[in-house]
Each structure stands twice: as C-alpha cells, then as structure tokens.
C-alpha cells in the first residue's frame, strides 16, 4: 500500500513504470491470520495492531456499530490508522485497549493489573484473550465499561480511578451463583482446561452475556446498579475513595479476590457479606 501511494505521489500514473515485489502465500482456513502476525513481528508493530486485523476484531467492529445501548451509539476503531475520530458519528469511540481492559477486569478477575501494569498484562495475554466463543461477551462487557467510565466522568468524579474495580464488582454482582471463575482458568491456564467442558462453558457465556445485556439495555437499571455499588463502596471500602497520591494508589494494585498462587489478602475478600442484595431486588427497588 505504501509503495502504491509513493508511486502515486510522483505524479507518474503510468503503471508500466511501477514495479512492486509481492509475496503470495496460499493458506488454509484461518492460517493466514497467524502467518500475517508472525510475518510482521520483525517490523516493530505492536501485537495489538496485528490482532486488529483478525476476523474476531472485524466481527466486533460490526457488532459495536449495529446497536445503541442506554440511548448511546458506539463505534469500534480497531486500527490506529484510517478514519479520524473527529469524523466518526458516535457517542463513544471504542479502541482495542477498552476491550482488553474490560476483559482483563472481568474474564481474568484482575482489575488491579489494569490499574497498574496494563502493558505487561497485555503482552502476557494478548494472544490468548480473544476467543471466538466469547465475542458477544467482549462486546457487551466493553459497553458496560464505557457506560461506567462515562458516569464517573460526569457524576462520580471521586471514583474515576475505580472504573475497572467498579466494572469488576458489577460483573460479579449481576452474575451471582454463576461459575464465572471457570473463565479465568480457561484463559490463564489453558493446559488445565478440559476441552469437553467447552459445551457447558458456552451455556455460562450465554447466561453472562444475557445478564450484562439486561443492564446495558436499560438506563434506569444501569443507574440503580451503579448507585448501589457506589453506596456499598462508600460504606465498606472508604480507602478506595478520592485516591489522589501514590500512597493511596497502592490499594488499586492489590488483588481483588483470592486467586491461585496469590497469597496477599484481597481487597474484596468479604464481597459476599457486603454485596448481599440480589440484582433483581436492586433493579426493582
């Protein structure tokens, strides 16, 4: 593409004067994605830029553009180049970092690693975190994340540093009683996941997506759940509010729950005793 553009800039439109070396690879099924990514690793391109060309990302781009949630429209700008954001007619511009932050905070249960060490976490999981079976999950959880981010910007300014933790809490709250921890095992420890469990996990994915959809598709329900979460944090975790200096920030980097091989006392160890209400009662109150 650059060669064609450079030739065009010379003003010589005679295609017979232009010679461009081309490598043609005949690939099977989805091999071309792996070939493209591995062929470009020497070019210094970020892994996120290479991932953006995959079919999953193209499908996500289509999903984000199709529907509005809470009367807001969304556009997934999956590549850094291309359309300028100022030319995009949408309330929210989604980028791959948004999807990664939302996924790490929920699928992997590590909002603390998003608050700090995001780049290292991305390098560690970027080639594993995207899976075709979870495509609707990536879509809905990122919408929920952007809605939370918008509310903390406009209404709960003192909670702006807690966007990932708020997402984590609401995700846990609306999926009480569902084995969402199996997602963490699936993405973090692939070797320990039994392929035969994929069928039952698909049912869990569908249920989780449905639960998220009910919140992002109802502005009143979303506001009630967020307000409830804010009230509980103020009452039970005052150290998470108004974080303004390096010393206060440390709590954001602590594990949020007891995970495998993590010895530290988690921030939300008492999650079940603090967030006691069921999601339906919160929405209908």
Tab-separated table of C-alpha atoms in Angstrom:
chain	number	residue	atom	x	y	z
A	1	UNK	CA	0.000	0.000	0.000
A	2	UNK	CA	2.837	2.396	0.827
A	3	UNK	CA	4.556	1.590	-2.464
A	4	UNK	CA	1.392	2.358	-4.431
A	5	UNK	CA	0.952	5.637	-2.561
A	6	UNK	CA	4.581	6.663	-3.073
A	7	UNK	CA	4.319	5.938	-6.781
A	8	UNK	CA	1.122	7.995	-6.978
A	9	UNK	CA	2.845	10.937	-5.257
A	10	UNK	CA	5.449	11.116	-8.032
A	11	UNK	CA	2.697	12.173	-10.444
A	12	UNK	CA	3.571	9.416	-12.903
A	13	UNK	CA	0.352	7.480	-13.491
A	14	UNK	CA	1.839	5.031	-15.982
A	15	UNK	CA	1.509	1.696	-14.195
A	16	UNK	CA	4.077	0.134	-16.534
A	17	UNK	CA	6.764	2.204	-14.774
A	18	UNK	CA	5.869	0.795	-11.351
A	19	UNK	CA	7.277	-2.489	-10.063
A	20	UNK	CA	6.304	-3.823	-6.637
A	21	UNK	CA	7.626	-7.136	-5.234
A	22	UNK	CA	4.792	-9.302	-3.931
A	23	UNK	CA	4.850	-12.418	-1.762
A	24	UNK	CA	1.856	-14.713	-2.240
A	25	UNK	CA	1.043	-17.332	0.382
A	26	UNK	CA	-1.675	-19.919	-0.170
A	27	UNK	CA	-3.137	-20.627	3.279
A	28	UNK	CA	-5.762	-22.970	4.634
A	29	UNK	CA	-8.688	-21.959	6.880
A	30	UNK	CA	-7.535	-19.357	9.418
A	31	UNK	CA	-3.807	-19.899	8.894
A	32	UNK	CA	-3.492	-16.523	7.205
A	33	UNK	CA	-4.068	-14.689	10.500
A	34	UNK	CA	-1.175	-16.498	12.187
A	35	UNK	CA	1.019	-16.031	9.110
A	36	UNK	CA	0.311	-12.285	8.974
A	37	UNK	CA	1.041	-11.791	12.669
A	38	UNK	CA	4.260	-13.825	12.620
A	39	UNK	CA	5.462	-12.245	9.359
A	40	UNK	CA	5.199	-8.772	10.855
A	41	UNK	CA	6.804	-9.345	14.248
A	42	UNK	CA	10.127	-8.111	12.892
A	43	UNK	CA	8.576	-4.807	11.792
A	44	UNK	CA	8.173	-3.444	15.304
A	45	UNK	CA	4.394	-3.406	15.025
A	46	UNK	CA	2.587	-3.709	18.346
A	47	UNK	CA	0.821	-7.013	18.979
A	48	UNK	CA	-2.436	-5.074	19.358
A	49	UNK	CA	-2.069	-3.661	15.846
A	50	UNK	CA	-1.587	-7.148	14.420
A	51	UNK	CA	-4.516	-8.572	16.384
A	52	UNK	CA	-6.742	-5.821	14.963
A	53	UNK	CA	-6.752	-7.460	11.513
A	54	UNK	CA	-8.210	-10.764	12.714
A	55	UNK	CA	-11.745	-11.897	11.970
A	56	UNK	CA	-12.823	-11.542	15.605
A	57	UNK	CA	-11.930	-7.847	15.568
A	58	UNK	CA	-13.776	-7.297	12.286
A	59	UNK	CA	-16.853	-9.024	13.742
A	60	UNK	CA	-16.599	-6.851	16.850
A	61	UNK	CA	-16.417	-3.736	14.695
A	62	UNK	CA	-19.699	-4.787	13.109
A	63	UNK	CA	-21.340	-5.608	16.458
A	64	UNK	CA	-20.489	-2.261	18.037
A	65	UNK	CA	-21.932	-0.323	15.107
A	66	UNK	CA	-25.237	-2.201	14.982
A	67	UNK	CA	-26.948	-1.320	18.264
A	68	UNK	CA	-27.426	1.517	20.733
A	69	UNK	CA	-27.367	0.982	24.478
A	70	UNK	CA	-28.763	3.442	27.036
A	71	UNK	CA	-29.516	5.674	24.027
A	72	UNK	CA	-25.798	5.820	23.155
A	73	UNK	CA	-24.113	4.761	19.931
A	74	UNK	CA	-20.737	3.039	19.725
A	75	UNK	CA	-18.014	2.767	17.087
A	76	UNK	CA	-15.056	0.391	17.263
A	77	UNK	CA	-11.957	1.999	15.766
A	78	UNK	CA	-9.927	-1.194	15.724
A	79	UNK	CA	-6.891	0.253	13.921
A	80	UNK	CA	-4.876	3.369	14.714
A	81	UNK	CA	-4.857	4.446	11.086
A	82	UNK	CA	-7.929	5.040	8.963
A	83	UNK	CA	-10.897	7.251	9.818
A	84	UNK	CA	-10.148	10.228	12.055
A	85	UNK	CA	-12.119	10.065	15.324
A	86	UNK	CA	-13.458	13.578	14.717
A	87	UNK	CA	-15.213	12.249	11.605
A	88	UNK	CA	-16.970	9.420	13.452
A	89	UNK	CA	-20.637	9.993	14.280
A	90	UNK	CA	-20.956	8.037	17.535
A	91	UNK	CA	-21.299	8.842	21.245
A	92	UNK	CA	-18.459	6.513	22.205
A	93	UNK	CA	-15.304	5.547	20.325
A	94	UNK	CA	-14.115	2.070	21.312
A	95	UNK	CA	-10.470	1.088	20.901
A	96	UNK	CA	-8.783	-2.248	21.459
A	97	UNK	CA	-7.411	-1.095	24.833
A	98	UNK	CA	-11.001	-0.635	26.045
A	99	UNK	CA	-11.837	-4.233	25.154
A	100	UNK	CA	-8.645	-5.503	26.785
A	101	UNK	CA	-9.201	-3.523	29.994
A	102	UNK	CA	-12.792	-4.702	30.253
A	103	UNK	CA	-11.798	-8.328	29.566
A	104	UNK	CA	-8.868	-8.407	31.984
A	105	UNK	CA	-11.021	-6.871	34.735
A	106	UNK	CA	-13.734	-9.496	34.350
A	107	UNK	CA	-12.699	-12.649	32.487
A	108	UNK	CA	-9.355	-12.761	34.300
A	109	UNK	CA	-10.625	-11.070	37.511
A	110	UNK	CA	-7.618	-8.729	37.647
A	111	UNK	CA	-8.779	-5.079	37.610
A	112	UNK	CA	-5.715	-4.427	39.767
A	113	UNK	CA	-3.473	-5.432	36.847
A	114	UNK	CA	-5.349	-2.975	34.646
A	115	UNK	CA	-4.950	-0.145	37.164
A	116	UNK	CA	-1.226	-0.856	37.114
A	117	UNK	CA	0.996	-2.957	34.835
A	118	UNK	CA	-1.513	-2.856	31.948
A	119	UNK	CA	1.191	-3.038	29.267
A	120	UNK	CA	2.846	-6.069	30.864
A	121	UNK	CA	-0.527	-7.765	31.317
A	122	UNK	CA	-1.387	-7.090	27.675
A	123	UNK	CA	1.873	-8.632	26.453
A	124	UNK	CA	1.224	-11.682	28.609
A	125	UNK	CA	-2.352	-12.362	27.499
A	126	UNK	CA	-2.884	-10.599	24.146
A	127	UNK	CA	-2.537	-13.816	22.118
A	128	UNK	CA	-4.868	-15.746	24.433
A	129	UNK	CA	-7.581	-13.335	25.481
A	130	UNK	CA	-9.535	-13.297	22.197
A	131	UNK	CA	-11.659	-16.348	21.540
A	132	UNK	CA	-14.485	-16.687	19.015
A	133	UNK	CA	-16.806	-18.224	21.632
A	134	UNK	CA	-16.602	-15.060	23.742
A	135	UNK	CA	-17.260	-12.492	21.008
A	136	UNK	CA	-20.629	-11.345	22.408
A	137	UNK	CA	-19.051	-11.160	25.837
A	138	UNK	CA	-16.316	-8.784	24.616
A	139	UNK	CA	-18.991	-6.645	23.023
A	140	UNK	CA	-21.358	-6.336	25.989
A	141	UNK	CA	-18.711	-6.082	28.738
A	142	UNK	CA	-16.930	-3.270	26.871
A	143	UNK	CA	-20.230	-1.390	26.518
A	144	UNK	CA	-20.745	-1.742	30.278
A	145	UNK	CA	-17.210	-0.481	30.895
A	146	UNK	CA	-17.695	2.605	28.703
A	147	UNK	CA	-21.014	3.435	30.401
A	148	UNK	CA	-19.328	3.223	33.822
A	149	UNK	CA	-16.426	5.346	32.607
A	150	UNK	CA	-18.861	7.975	31.323
A	151	UNK	CA	-20.763	8.126	34.629
A	152	UNK	CA	-17.621	8.535	36.732
A	153	UNK	CA	-16.521	11.345	34.421
A	154	UNK	CA	-19.842	13.153	34.730
A	155	UNK	CA	-21.318	12.221	38.132
A	156	UNK	CA	-18.924	10.312	40.398
A	157	UNK	CA	-15.656	12.149	39.824
A	158	UNK	CA	-14.169	10.897	43.100
A	159	UNK	CA	-14.491	7.343	41.730
A	160	UNK	CA	-12.717	7.926	38.398
A	161	UNK	CA	-9.719	5.824	39.430
A	162	UNK	CA	-12.071	2.940	40.227
A	163	UNK	CA	-13.520	2.318	36.772
A	164	UNK	CA	-12.001	-1.166	36.496
A	165	UNK	CA	-12.919	-2.083	40.078
A	166	UNK	CA	-16.477	-0.831	39.582
A	167	UNK	CA	-16.747	-2.951	36.444
A	168	UNK	CA	-15.422	-5.973	38.328
A	169	UNK	CA	-17.925	-5.526	41.177
A	170	UNK	CA	-20.943	-5.020	38.918
A	171	UNK	CA	-19.889	-8.001	36.795
A	172	UNK	CA	-19.689	-10.171	39.919
A	173	UNK	CA	-22.939	-8.747	41.286
A	174	UNK	CA	-25.068	-9.446	38.213
A	175	UNK	CA	-23.593	-12.941	37.842
A	176	UNK	CA	-24.007	-14.232	41.388
A	177	UNK	CA	-24.256	-18.003	41.510
A	178	UNK	CA	-22.674	-18.474	38.080
A	179	UNK	CA	-19.289	-20.171	37.682
A	180	UNK	CA	-17.518	-17.188	36.141
A	181	UNK	CA	-14.235	-18.338	37.701
A	182	UNK	CA	-14.035	-21.025	35.009
A	183	UNK	CA	-13.269	-18.240	32.509
A	184	UNK	CA	-10.182	-17.267	34.465
A	185	UNK	CA	-8.900	-20.843	34.405
A	186	UNK	CA	-9.654	-21.134	30.682
A	187	UNK	CA	-7.649	-18.052	29.704
A	188	UNK	CA	-4.860	-18.176	32.282
A	189	UNK	CA	-4.164	-21.887	32.452
A	190	UNK	CA	-5.144	-23.337	29.095
A	191	UNK	CA	-3.390	-26.653	29.788
A	192	UNK	CA	-5.638	-27.276	32.796
A	193	UNK	CA	-8.873	-26.732	30.868
A	194	UNK	CA	-10.666	-29.861	29.666
A	195	UNK	CA	-11.931	-29.330	26.074
A	196	UNK	CA	-15.020	-31.371	26.971
A	197	UNK	CA	-16.007	-28.572	29.357
A	198	UNK	CA	-16.369	-26.129	26.451
A	199	UNK	CA	-20.005	-27.089	25.827
A	200	UNK	CA	-21.087	-26.409	29.404
A	201	UNK	CA	-18.976	-23.243	29.414
A	202	UNK	CA	-20.828	-21.986	26.331
A	203	UNK	CA	-24.033	-22.090	28.372
A	204	UNK	CA	-22.354	-19.999	31.071
A	205	UNK	CA	-21.127	-17.489	28.477
A	206	UNK	CA	-24.659	-17.095	27.097
A	207	UNK	CA	-26.099	-16.564	30.578
A	208	UNK	CA	-23.448	-13.995	31.487
A	209	UNK	CA	-23.964	-12.095	28.218
A	210	UNK	CA	-27.717	-12.091	28.859
A	211	UNK	CA	-27.192	-10.696	32.373
A	212	UNK	CA	-24.911	-7.926	31.100
A	213	UNK	CA	-27.332	-7.125	28.282
A	214	UNK	CA	-30.191	-6.551	30.754
A	215	UNK	CA	-28.118	-3.848	32.453
A	216	UNK	CA	-26.677	-2.040	29.440
A	217	UNK	CA	-30.003	-2.071	27.626
A	218	UNK	CA	-31.881	-0.343	30.459
A	219	UNK	CA	-30.638	3.079	31.576
A	220	UNK	CA	-32.657	3.007	34.806
A	221	UNK	CA	-31.381	-0.472	35.696
A	222	UNK	CA	-27.791	0.555	34.948
A	223	UNK	CA	-28.066	3.661	37.143
A	224	UNK	CA	-29.567	1.702	40.032
A	225	UNK	CA	-26.858	-0.953	39.946
A	226	UNK	CA	-24.087	1.642	39.745
A	227	UNK	CA	-25.618	3.748	42.541
A	228	UNK	CA	-25.944	0.656	44.728
A	229	UNK	CA	-22.293	-0.238	44.099
A	230	UNK	CA	-21.145	3.292	44.922
A	231	UNK	CA	-23.105	3.304	48.200
A	232	UNK	CA	-21.605	-0.026	49.259
A	233	UNK	CA	-18.059	1.103	48.467
A	234	UNK	CA	-18.507	4.305	50.454
A	235	UNK	CA	-19.745	2.324	53.441
A	236	UNK	CA	-17.342	-0.623	53.342
A	237	UNK	CA	-14.247	0.486	51.400
A	238	UNK	CA	-13.644	4.182	52.191
A	239	UNK	CA	-9.942	3.774	51.350
A	240	UNK	CA	-10.937	3.405	47.695
A	241	UNK	CA	-12.460	6.876	47.508
A	242	UNK	CA	-10.656	10.067	46.459
A	243	UNK	CA	-7.328	8.448	45.651
A	244	UNK	CA	-5.006	11.372	44.975
A	245	UNK	CA	-1.434	10.316	45.787
A	246	UNK	CA	0.998	7.442	45.277
A	247	UNK	CA	0.452	6.079	48.770
A	248	UNK	CA	-3.313	5.871	48.274
A	249	UNK	CA	-2.835	4.266	44.855
A	250	UNK	CA	-1.270	1.141	46.326
A	251	UNK	CA	-4.655	-0.343	47.177
A	252	UNK	CA	-5.592	-0.296	43.492
A	253	UNK	CA	-2.745	-2.698	42.725
A	254	UNK	CA	-3.729	-5.267	45.364
A	255	UNK	CA	-5.502	-8.469	44.230
A	256	UNK	CA	-9.270	-8.092	44.399
A	257	UNK	CA	-10.011	-11.697	45.257
A	258	UNK	CA	-8.239	-14.868	46.282
A	259	UNK	CA	-6.806	-16.399	43.145
A	260	UNK	CA	-4.497	-19.342	42.612
A	261	UNK	CA	-0.897	-18.737	43.734
A	262	UNK	CA	-1.802	-15.319	45.209
A	263	UNK	CA	-1.031	-15.012	48.920
A	264	UNK	CA	-1.975	-11.377	49.547
A	265	UNK	CA	-5.248	-10.584	51.326
A	266	UNK	CA	-7.658	-9.481	48.571
A	267	UNK	CA	-9.415	-6.105	48.616
A	268	UNK	CA	-12.867	-7.625	48.167
A	269	UNK	CA	-12.344	-10.695	50.340
A	270	UNK	CA	-15.685	-10.005	52.036
A	271	UNK	CA	-17.564	-9.487	48.760
A	272	UNK	CA	-20.384	-11.868	49.659
A	273	UNK	CA	-21.063	-10.239	53.030
A	274	UNK	CA	-21.012	-6.672	51.642
A	275	UNK	CA	-22.898	-7.112	48.386
A	276	UNK	CA	-25.742	-9.158	49.820
A	277	UNK	CA	-28.640	-7.952	47.663
A	278	UNK	CA	-29.754	-9.814	44.576
A	279	UNK	CA	-29.640	-7.989	41.271
A	280	UNK	CA	-33.417	-8.144	40.676
A	281	UNK	CA	-34.186	-6.567	44.036
A	282	UNK	CA	-31.679	-3.786	43.320
A	283	UNK	CA	-33.228	-3.028	39.928
A	284	UNK	CA	-36.818	-3.204	41.194
A	285	UNK	CA	-36.253	-1.197	44.377
